[in-house]
C-alpha positions in Angstrom: 0.0 0.2 0.2 2.2 2.5 0.6 4.6 1.3 -2.4 1.1 2.2 -4.5 0.7 6.0 -2.4 4.4 6.8 -3.0 4.1 5.7 -7.2 1.2 8.1 -7.3 3.1 10.7 -5.4 6.2 10.1 -8.0 3.5 10.7 -10.9 1.9 13.5 -9.5 4.9 15.2 -9.4 6.2 14.0 -12.4 2.5 15.8 -13.7 3.2 19.0 -12.2 6.6 19.0 -13.3 5.6 18.9 -17.0 2.4 20.6 -16.3 4.4 24.0 -14.6 7.5 23.7 -17.1 4.8 23.6 -20.3 3.5 27.5 -17.8 7.0 28.9 -16.8 7.8 27.7 -20.6 4.8 29.4 -22.4 5.0 32.7 -19.8 8.6 32.8 -21.3 7.9 33.1 -24.5 5.3 36.2 -23.9 7.7 38.0 -22.5 10.5 37.5 -25.4 7.3 38.1 -27.7 6.7 41.4 -25.6 10.3 42.9 -25.4 10.5 42.4 -29.0 7.6 44.1 -29.1 8.7 46.6 -27.6 12.0 46.2 -29.0 10.4 47.5 -32.2 7.8 50.0 -31.1 11.1 51.8 -30.2 12.8 52.2 -33.3 10.0 53.2 -34.7 8.7 55.8 -32.5 12.1 56.6 -30.4 13.6 60.7 -31.9 16.1 62.3 -31.6 16.0 65.8 -30.3 17.1 68.1 -32.8 19.3 71.3 -31.1 17.8 75.3 -32.1 20.1 78.1 -32.8 21.1 81.4 -31.0 20.5 84.3 -33.2 21.7 88.1 -32.2 17.7 88.3 -31.1 17.2 85.4 -29.2 16.8 81.4 -29.3 14.9 79.9 -31.8 14.3 76.3 -29.4 14.8 73.3 -30.4 12.7 70.3 -31.8 12.9 67.6 -27.9 13.4 63.9 -28.4 12.0 61.4 -27.1 12.6 57.1 -25.7 11.2 54.5 -25.7 12.2 53.1 -21.2 12.3 49.8 -21.9 12.3 48.3 -19.3 9.4 50.1 -17.1 7.0 49.0 -20.2 8.1 45.6 -19.9 7.5 45.9 -15.9 4.3 47.3 -17.2 3.2 44.4 -19.1 4.2 41.6 -17.7 2.4 39.0 -17.9 -0.4 40.4 -19.7 0.7 41.2 -23.2 1.9 44.4 -24.8 -0.2 47.2 -25.1 0.9 50.3 -26.9 -0.8 52.3 -23.7 1.6 50.7 -21.3 4.9 52.1 -23.1 7.2 55.1 -20.8 9.3 57.7 -22.3 12.3 59.6 -21.4 12.4 62.7 -22.1 15.7 63.5 -25.4 15.1 67.3 -24.2 17.5 69.8 -26.4 19.6 72.6 -24.6 18.5 75.0 -26.1 14.2 74.9 -24.3 12.4 76.4 -22.3 13.6 75.0 -19.5 17.6 75.6 -19.4 16.6 79.4 -21.3 15.0 81.5 -18.7 18.4 84.2 -19.3 17.9 84.3 -23.0 15.3 86.0 -24.9 13.5 83.6 -27.0 12.7 84.2 -30.8 10.9 81.6 -31.8 9.7 77.8 -30.9 11.3 74.6 -33.0 11.8 75.9 -37.4 11.3 72.0 -37.8 6.5 71.6 -37.2 4.2 74.1 -39.1 2.7 75.6 -35.9 2.9 79.3 -35.0 1.3 80.9 -32.2 -0.6 84.4 -32.4 -0.4 87.2 -29.6 -2.7 89.5 -29.7 -1.1 92.7 -27.9 -4.1 94.8 -25.4 -4.3 98.3 -25.2 -7.4 99.8 -24.0 -9.0 96.4 -24.0 -12.3 97.4 -27.1 -11.6 95.2 -29.2 -9.4 91.8 -28.7 -12.8 90.6 -26.7 -14.2 90.6 -30.9 -10.5 89.0 -31.8 -11.5 85.8 -30.0 -14.7 85.8 -31.1 -13.5 85.6 -34.5 -10.1 82.9 -33.5 -12.8 80.7 -31.4 -15.3 81.1 -34.7 -12.3 79.7 -36.8 -11.0 77.3 -34.5 -8.2 78.1 -33.8 -5.8 79.3 -30.1 -5.1 83.2 -30.1 -2.9 85.0 -26.7 -3.1 87.9 -25.1 -0.2 90.3 -23.9 -1.5 92.7 -21.5 0.2 94.9 -18.2 -0.6 94.5 -15.3 -3.3 97.3 -14.6 -4.7 95.8 -18.4 -5.4 92.1 -17.3 -6.7 93.3 -13.9 -9.2 95.4 -15.0 -10.0 92.2 -17.6 -9.5 88.3 -15.8 -12.9 88.2 -14.5 -14.8 88.6 -19.5 -10.9 86.0 -19.6 -12.3 82.1 -19.4 -8.8 80.8 -20.0 -5.7 81.8 -18.2 -3.7 80.0 -19.2 -2.3 81.5 -23.0 -1.5 85.7 -21.7 2.0 87.0 -21.8 3.3 90.2 -19.2 4.4 93.4 -20.6 5.3 95.5 -17.6 8.7 98.0 -16.9 8.9 97.3 -12.8 9.9 93.7 -10.2 6.5 95.6 -9.2 4.4 94.6 -11.7 5.4 91.2 -12.0 4.5 90.6 -9.1 0.9 92.1 -9.3 0.9 89.8 -12.3 2.3 86.5 -10.3 -1.0 87.0 -8.1 -3.6 86.7 -11.1 -1.5 83.9 -13.1 0.9 82.5 -10.4 3.9 81.4 -12.5 2.0 80.2 -15.1 3.0 83.2 -18.0 5.8 84.6 -20.0 7.5 87.3 -20.0 7.7 89.7 -22.8 9.9 92.6 -24.1 7.6 94.8 -24.8 7.3 97.6 -22.7 11.0 97.3 -20.6 14.2 94.4 -20.9 13.3 92.9 -18.0 14.6 90.0 -18.4 16.3 90.0 -15.0 13.0 89.9 -12.5 11.7 87.1 -14.7 14.7 84.9 -14.5 14.4 85.0 -10.7 11.0 83.7 -10.9 12.0 80.7 -13.0 10.0 83.0 -15.6 11.0 82.4 -19.6 11.2 85.6 -21.9 10.6 86.5 -25.4 12.1 89.0 -28.1 8.7 90.9 -30.0 10.0 91.1 -33.3 8.2 90.4 -35.8 5.4 92.6 -34.2 2.0 94.2 -36.5 0.8 97.6 -36.2 -1.8 97.5 -39.0 -2.1 95.8 -42.5 -1.9 93.2 -40.9 -2.5 90.1 -43.9 -0.4 91.8 -45.6 2.4 92.3 -42.9 1.8 88.5 -42.1 3.2 86.7 -45.6 6.8 88.1 -44.8 7.5 86.9 -41.7 5.2 83.8 -41.4 7.3 81.0 -40.9 7.6 78.3 -39.2 7.8 79.0 -34.8 7.0 81.8 -35.4 5.3 84.2 -32.5 3.7 87.8 -34.4 2.4 90.3 -32.0 -0.7 92.3 -33.3 -1.4 95.5 -31.9 -4.7 95.4 -31.0 -7.5 97.9 -33.2 -10.2 97.6 -35.8 -7.8 97.8 -38.8 -6.3 94.2 -37.4 -9.8 92.8 -36.0 -11.3 93.5 -39.2 -8.7 91.5 -41.0 -7.9 88.4 -38.5 -10.2 86.7 -40.3 -8.8 86.3 -43.8 -5.4 86.5 -42.5 -6.5 83.0 -40.4 -7.6 81.3 -43.8 -4.5 82.2 -45.3 -2.6 80.7 -42.7 -4.4 77.6 -43.3 -4.1 77.1 -46.2 -0.3 77.3 -46.3 0.2 74.3 -44.0 0.1 76.2 -40.3 -1.5 74.6 -37.4 -2.3 78.6 -34.8 -1.4 76.6 -31.7 -1.3 78.2 -27.9 2.8 79.8 -26.8 2.5 77.4 -24.4 2.1 74.4 -26.9 4.6 76.4 -29.6 7.2 76.8 -26.8 6.4 73.2 -25.1 
């Protein structure tokens, strides 16, 4: 009887060993397939930073790259199977990026994507709401440039606070601006060279070199380029041409995006 029991245990152990070995083999094969799929995905999607450049007016930002973090991605998928949604990335950030250049003026976003940004320079506040509505009807995002006094006056009427830029002359004005928008905006030198003050707050600064007082469409045609940051004076002349200008920019294959997206 004891021998029968012994044989039974041996047979059971052998069967279990075959089952366990088969299970381990299948899991190993599955995991190998996952890693192979991750490697294939990385070959197709990894990209290196394309560095920007420095001009006499300031910095043209680079285009950051990404690479698949294979170990983290594999860990997320182990025992599940390949799933693109579980891919994790490392960022290959350029030297000329917004995170490394608080002490330099930015003059343009990267010139590898077909993105441009339009910024309305708000003065008396008479036309900017209508200009925003024109852009909204065209399904594009435009940005707004305020000094502290004008921003404080109109802040309640602005629904999107993410696309606002600062113009001013003093540290006090900047500090008051920060009280309203915290530190989620860009500085400009529209009224004063204030880069050192903005740098101390870890705020990027934009050099206002493409500024259009009037004849909006005509001047846009002269300066439109990949990565362009274009400032538009708030007035009735530019308002009347904004719709046709947006149509023209789109017809040339450009995307009109927020300043944050352009410089990301």
